[in-house]
PDB file of C-alpha atoms in Angstrom:
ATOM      1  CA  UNK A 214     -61.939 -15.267  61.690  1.00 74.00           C
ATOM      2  CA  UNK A 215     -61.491 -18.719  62.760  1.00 87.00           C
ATOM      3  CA  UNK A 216     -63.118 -20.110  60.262  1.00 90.00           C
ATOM      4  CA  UNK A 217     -60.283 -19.024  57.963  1.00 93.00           C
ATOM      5  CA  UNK A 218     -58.200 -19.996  60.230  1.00 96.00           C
ATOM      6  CA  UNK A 219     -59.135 -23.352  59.946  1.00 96.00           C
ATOM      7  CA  UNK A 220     -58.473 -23.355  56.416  1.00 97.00           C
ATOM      8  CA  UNK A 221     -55.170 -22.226  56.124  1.00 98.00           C
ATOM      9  CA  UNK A 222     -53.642 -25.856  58.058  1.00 98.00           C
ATOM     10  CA  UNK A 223     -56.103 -27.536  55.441  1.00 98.00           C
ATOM     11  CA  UNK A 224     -54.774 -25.535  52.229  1.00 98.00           C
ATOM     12  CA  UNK A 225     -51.023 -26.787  53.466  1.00 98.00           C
ATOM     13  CA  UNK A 226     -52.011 -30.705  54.013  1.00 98.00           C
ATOM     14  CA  UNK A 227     -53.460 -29.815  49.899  1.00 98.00           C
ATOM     15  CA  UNK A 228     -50.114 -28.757  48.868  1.00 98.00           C
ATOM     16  CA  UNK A 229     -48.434 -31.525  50.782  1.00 98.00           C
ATOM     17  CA  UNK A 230     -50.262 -34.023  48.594  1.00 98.00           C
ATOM     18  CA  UNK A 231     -49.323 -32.224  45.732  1.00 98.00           C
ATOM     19  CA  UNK A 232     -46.172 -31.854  45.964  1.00 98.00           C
ATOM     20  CA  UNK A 233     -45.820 -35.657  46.911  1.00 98.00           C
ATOM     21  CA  UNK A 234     -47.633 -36.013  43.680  1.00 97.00           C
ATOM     22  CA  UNK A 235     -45.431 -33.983  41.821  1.00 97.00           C
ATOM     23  CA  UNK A 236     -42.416 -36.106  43.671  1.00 95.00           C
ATOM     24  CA  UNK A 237     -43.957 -39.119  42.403  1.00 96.00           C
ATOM     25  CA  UNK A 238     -44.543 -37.937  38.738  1.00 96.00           C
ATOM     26  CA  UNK A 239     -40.962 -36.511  38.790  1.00 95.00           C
ATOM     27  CA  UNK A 240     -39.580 -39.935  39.426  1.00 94.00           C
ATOM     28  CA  UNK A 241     -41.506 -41.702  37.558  1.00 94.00           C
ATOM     29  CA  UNK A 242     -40.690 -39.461  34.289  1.00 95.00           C
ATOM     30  CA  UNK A 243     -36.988 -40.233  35.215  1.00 93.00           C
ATOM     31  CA  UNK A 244     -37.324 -43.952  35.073  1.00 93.00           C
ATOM     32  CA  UNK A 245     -39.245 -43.642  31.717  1.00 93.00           C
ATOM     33  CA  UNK A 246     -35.906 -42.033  30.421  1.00 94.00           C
ATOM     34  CA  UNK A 247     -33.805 -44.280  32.050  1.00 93.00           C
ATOM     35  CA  UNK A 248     -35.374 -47.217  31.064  1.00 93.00           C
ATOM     36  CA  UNK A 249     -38.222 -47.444  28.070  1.00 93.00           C
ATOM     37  CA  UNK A 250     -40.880 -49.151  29.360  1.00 91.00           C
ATOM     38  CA  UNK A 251     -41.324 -52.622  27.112  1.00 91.00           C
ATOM     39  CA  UNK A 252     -44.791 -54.280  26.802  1.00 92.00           C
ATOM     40  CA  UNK A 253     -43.843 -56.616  29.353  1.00 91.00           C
ATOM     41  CA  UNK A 254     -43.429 -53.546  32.144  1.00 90.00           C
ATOM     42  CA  UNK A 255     -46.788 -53.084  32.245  1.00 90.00           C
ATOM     43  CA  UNK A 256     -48.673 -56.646  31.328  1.00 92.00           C
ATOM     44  CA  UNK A 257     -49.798 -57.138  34.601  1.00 92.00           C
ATOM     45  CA  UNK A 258     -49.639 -55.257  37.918  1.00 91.00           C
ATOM     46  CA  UNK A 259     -46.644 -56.983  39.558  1.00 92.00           C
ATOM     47  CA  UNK A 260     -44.708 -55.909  36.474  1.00 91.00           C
ATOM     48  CA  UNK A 261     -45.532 -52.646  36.709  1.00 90.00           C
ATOM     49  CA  UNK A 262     -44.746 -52.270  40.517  1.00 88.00           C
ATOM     50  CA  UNK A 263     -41.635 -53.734  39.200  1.00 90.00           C
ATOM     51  CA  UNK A 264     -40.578 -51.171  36.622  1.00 91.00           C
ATOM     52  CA  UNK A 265     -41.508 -48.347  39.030  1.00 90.00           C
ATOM     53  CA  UNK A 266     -39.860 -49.543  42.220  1.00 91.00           C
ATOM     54  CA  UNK A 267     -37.463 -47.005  42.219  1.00 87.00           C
ATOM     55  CA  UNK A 268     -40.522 -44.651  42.678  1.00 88.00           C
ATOM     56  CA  UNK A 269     -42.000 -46.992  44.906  1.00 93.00           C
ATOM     57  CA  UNK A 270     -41.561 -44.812  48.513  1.00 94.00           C
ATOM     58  CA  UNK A 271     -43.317 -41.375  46.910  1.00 95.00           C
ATOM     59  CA  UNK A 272     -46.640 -43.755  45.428  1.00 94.00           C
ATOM     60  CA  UNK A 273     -46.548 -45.333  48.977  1.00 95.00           C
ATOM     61  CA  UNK A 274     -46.642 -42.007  50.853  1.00 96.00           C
ATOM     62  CA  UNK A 275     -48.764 -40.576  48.181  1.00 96.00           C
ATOM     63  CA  UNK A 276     -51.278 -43.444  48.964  1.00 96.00           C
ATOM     64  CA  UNK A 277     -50.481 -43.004  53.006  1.00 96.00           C
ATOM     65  CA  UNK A 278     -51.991 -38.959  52.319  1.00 96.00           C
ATOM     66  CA  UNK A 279     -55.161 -40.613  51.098  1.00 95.00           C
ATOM     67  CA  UNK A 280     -55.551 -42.767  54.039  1.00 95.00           C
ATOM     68  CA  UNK A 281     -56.471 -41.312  57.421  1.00 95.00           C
ATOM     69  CA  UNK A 282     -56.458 -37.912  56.044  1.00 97.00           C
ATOM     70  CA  UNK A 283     -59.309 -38.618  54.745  1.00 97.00           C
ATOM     71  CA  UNK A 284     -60.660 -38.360  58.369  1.00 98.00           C
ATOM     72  CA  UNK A 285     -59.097 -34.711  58.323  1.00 98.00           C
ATOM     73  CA  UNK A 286     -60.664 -33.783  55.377  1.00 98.00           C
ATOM     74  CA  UNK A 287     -64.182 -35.138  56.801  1.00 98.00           C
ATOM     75  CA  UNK A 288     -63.692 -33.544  59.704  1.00 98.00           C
ATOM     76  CA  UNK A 289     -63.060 -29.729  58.245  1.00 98.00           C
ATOM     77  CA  UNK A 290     -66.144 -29.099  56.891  1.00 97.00           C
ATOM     78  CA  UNK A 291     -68.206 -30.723  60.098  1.00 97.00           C
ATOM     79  CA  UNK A 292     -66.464 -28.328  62.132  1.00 97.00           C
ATOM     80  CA  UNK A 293     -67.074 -25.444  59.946  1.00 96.00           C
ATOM     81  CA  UNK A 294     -70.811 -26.428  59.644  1.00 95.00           C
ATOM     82  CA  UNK A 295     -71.481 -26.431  63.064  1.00 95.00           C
ATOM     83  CA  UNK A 296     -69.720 -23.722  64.497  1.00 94.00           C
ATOM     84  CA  UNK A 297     -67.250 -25.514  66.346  1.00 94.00           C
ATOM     85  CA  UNK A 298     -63.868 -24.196  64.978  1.00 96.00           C
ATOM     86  CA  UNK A 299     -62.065 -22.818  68.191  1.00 95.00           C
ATOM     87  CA  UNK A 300     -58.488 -21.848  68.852  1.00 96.00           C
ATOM     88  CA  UNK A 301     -57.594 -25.860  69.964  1.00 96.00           C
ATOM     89  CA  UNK A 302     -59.212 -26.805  66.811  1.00 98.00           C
ATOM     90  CA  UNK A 303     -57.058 -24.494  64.610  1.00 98.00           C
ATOM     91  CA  UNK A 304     -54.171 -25.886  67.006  1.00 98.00           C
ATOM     92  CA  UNK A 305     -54.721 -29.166  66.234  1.00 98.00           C
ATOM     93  CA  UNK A 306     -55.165 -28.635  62.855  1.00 98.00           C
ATOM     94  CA  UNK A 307     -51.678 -26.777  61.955  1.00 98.00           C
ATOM     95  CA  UNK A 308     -50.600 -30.063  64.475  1.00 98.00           C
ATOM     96  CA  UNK A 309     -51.330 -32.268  62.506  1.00 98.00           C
ATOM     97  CA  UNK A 310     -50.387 -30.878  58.993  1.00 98.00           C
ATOM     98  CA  UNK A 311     -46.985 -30.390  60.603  1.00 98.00           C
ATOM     99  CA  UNK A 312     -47.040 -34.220  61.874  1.00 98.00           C
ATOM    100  CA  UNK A 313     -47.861 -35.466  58.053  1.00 98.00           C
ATOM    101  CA  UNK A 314     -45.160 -32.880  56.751  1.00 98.00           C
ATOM    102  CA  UNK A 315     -42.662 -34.740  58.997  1.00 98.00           C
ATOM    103  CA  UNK A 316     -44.101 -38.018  58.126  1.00 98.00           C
ATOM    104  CA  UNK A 317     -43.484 -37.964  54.422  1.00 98.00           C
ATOM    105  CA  UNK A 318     -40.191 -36.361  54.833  1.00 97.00           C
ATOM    106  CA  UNK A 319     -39.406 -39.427  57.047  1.00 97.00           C
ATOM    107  CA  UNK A 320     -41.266 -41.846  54.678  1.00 97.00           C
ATOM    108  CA  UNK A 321     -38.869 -40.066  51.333  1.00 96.00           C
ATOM    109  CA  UNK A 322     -36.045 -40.350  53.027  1.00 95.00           C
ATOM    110  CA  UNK A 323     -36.455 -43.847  54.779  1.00 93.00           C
ATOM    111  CA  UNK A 324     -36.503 -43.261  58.164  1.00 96.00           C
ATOM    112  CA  UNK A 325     -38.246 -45.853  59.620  1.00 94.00           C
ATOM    113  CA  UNK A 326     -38.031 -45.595  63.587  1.00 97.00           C
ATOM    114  CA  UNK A 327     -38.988 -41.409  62.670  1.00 97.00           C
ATOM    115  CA  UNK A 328     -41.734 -42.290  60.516  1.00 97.00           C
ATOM    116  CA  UNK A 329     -43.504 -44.715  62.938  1.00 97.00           C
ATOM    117  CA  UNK A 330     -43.331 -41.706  65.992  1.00 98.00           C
ATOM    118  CA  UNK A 331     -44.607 -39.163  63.537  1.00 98.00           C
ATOM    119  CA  UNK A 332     -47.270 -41.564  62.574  1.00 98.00           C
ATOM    120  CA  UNK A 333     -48.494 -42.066  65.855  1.00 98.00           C
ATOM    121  CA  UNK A 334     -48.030 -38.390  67.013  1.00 98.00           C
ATOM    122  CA  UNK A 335     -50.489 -37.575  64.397  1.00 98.00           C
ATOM    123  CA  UNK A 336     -52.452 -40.522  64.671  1.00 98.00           C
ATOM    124  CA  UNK A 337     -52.778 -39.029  68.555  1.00 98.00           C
ATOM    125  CA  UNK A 338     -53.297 -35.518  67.367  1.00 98.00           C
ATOM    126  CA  UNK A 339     -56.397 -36.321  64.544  1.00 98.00           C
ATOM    127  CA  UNK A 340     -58.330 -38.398  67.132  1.00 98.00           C
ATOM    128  CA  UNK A 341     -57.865 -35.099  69.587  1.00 98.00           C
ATOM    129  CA  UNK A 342     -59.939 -33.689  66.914  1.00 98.00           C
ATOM    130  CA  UNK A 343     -62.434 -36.006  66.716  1.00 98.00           C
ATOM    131  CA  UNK A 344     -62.693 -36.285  70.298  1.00 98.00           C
ATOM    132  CA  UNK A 345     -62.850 -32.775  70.889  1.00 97.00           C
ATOM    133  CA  UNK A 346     -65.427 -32.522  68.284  1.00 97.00           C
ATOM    134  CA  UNK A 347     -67.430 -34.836  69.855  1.00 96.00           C
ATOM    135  CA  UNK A 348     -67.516 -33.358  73.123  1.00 95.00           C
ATOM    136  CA  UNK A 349     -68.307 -29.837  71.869  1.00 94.00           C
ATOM    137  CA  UNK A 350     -71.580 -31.248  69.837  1.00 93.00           C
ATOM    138  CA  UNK A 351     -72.594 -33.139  72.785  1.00 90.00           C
ATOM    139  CA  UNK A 352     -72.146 -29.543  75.064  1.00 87.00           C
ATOM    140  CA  UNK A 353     -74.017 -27.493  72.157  1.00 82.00           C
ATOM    141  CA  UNK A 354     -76.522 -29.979  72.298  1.00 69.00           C
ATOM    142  CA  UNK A 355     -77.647 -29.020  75.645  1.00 64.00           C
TER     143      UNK A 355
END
């Protein structure tokens, strides 16, 4: 049972990324129509970044879910393969989907000051995980 459990919170930081993914594409399809790209949008990397600014804040939080994350996504399977997926696990885990949820939102819509709390709130929240993970091995270990 909990190991589903721990799933579900992982599933939902999956279609988070996606749909920031799908954000991103979305915008960037619009400029394309906007404005035809030219040989010089894309002859170096700078220009590119340049065309696509107006899709800048979805590639940035798109690239932001590939970051610590990654640390989530390491830590899912640990937990599953040892045995140590508990209720404050499970807890932490919707915790910090919710946290990233509110942290793109925040990083879409530009709000600084709400970004940077969420960021550390779940910042806070994954190394509870960790932590917690590390104690339990060490207890299972005796």
């Amino acid at each position: 049972m909990m190991i589903r459990a721990m799933l579900w919170p992982t599933f939902a930081l999956v279609v988070l990324i996606l749909f920031v993914g799908l954000a991103l594409l979305i915008q960037r399809v619009a400029q394309l129509r906007r404005q035809p790209p030219t040989r010089a949008d894309f002859a170096t990397l700078a220009a590119s970044r340049a065309y696509f600014q107006s899709a800048e804040r979805p590639a940035a939080n798109l690239a932001n879910l590939f970051e610590l994350p990654v640390l989530y996504f390491a830590l899912v399977p640990l937990l599953l393969l040892t045995g140590q997926v508990g209720v404050a696990q499970v807890v932490l885990a919707w915790t910090y989907v919710a946290l990233r949820a509110a942290h793109s939102i925040a990083h879409l819509t530009g709000r600084l000051r709400l970004r940077l709390i969420v960021f550390v709130a779940s910042f806070a929240v994954l190394s509870a995980m960790w932590l917690t993970f590390a104690i339990d091995i060490g207890f299972s270990a005796r």
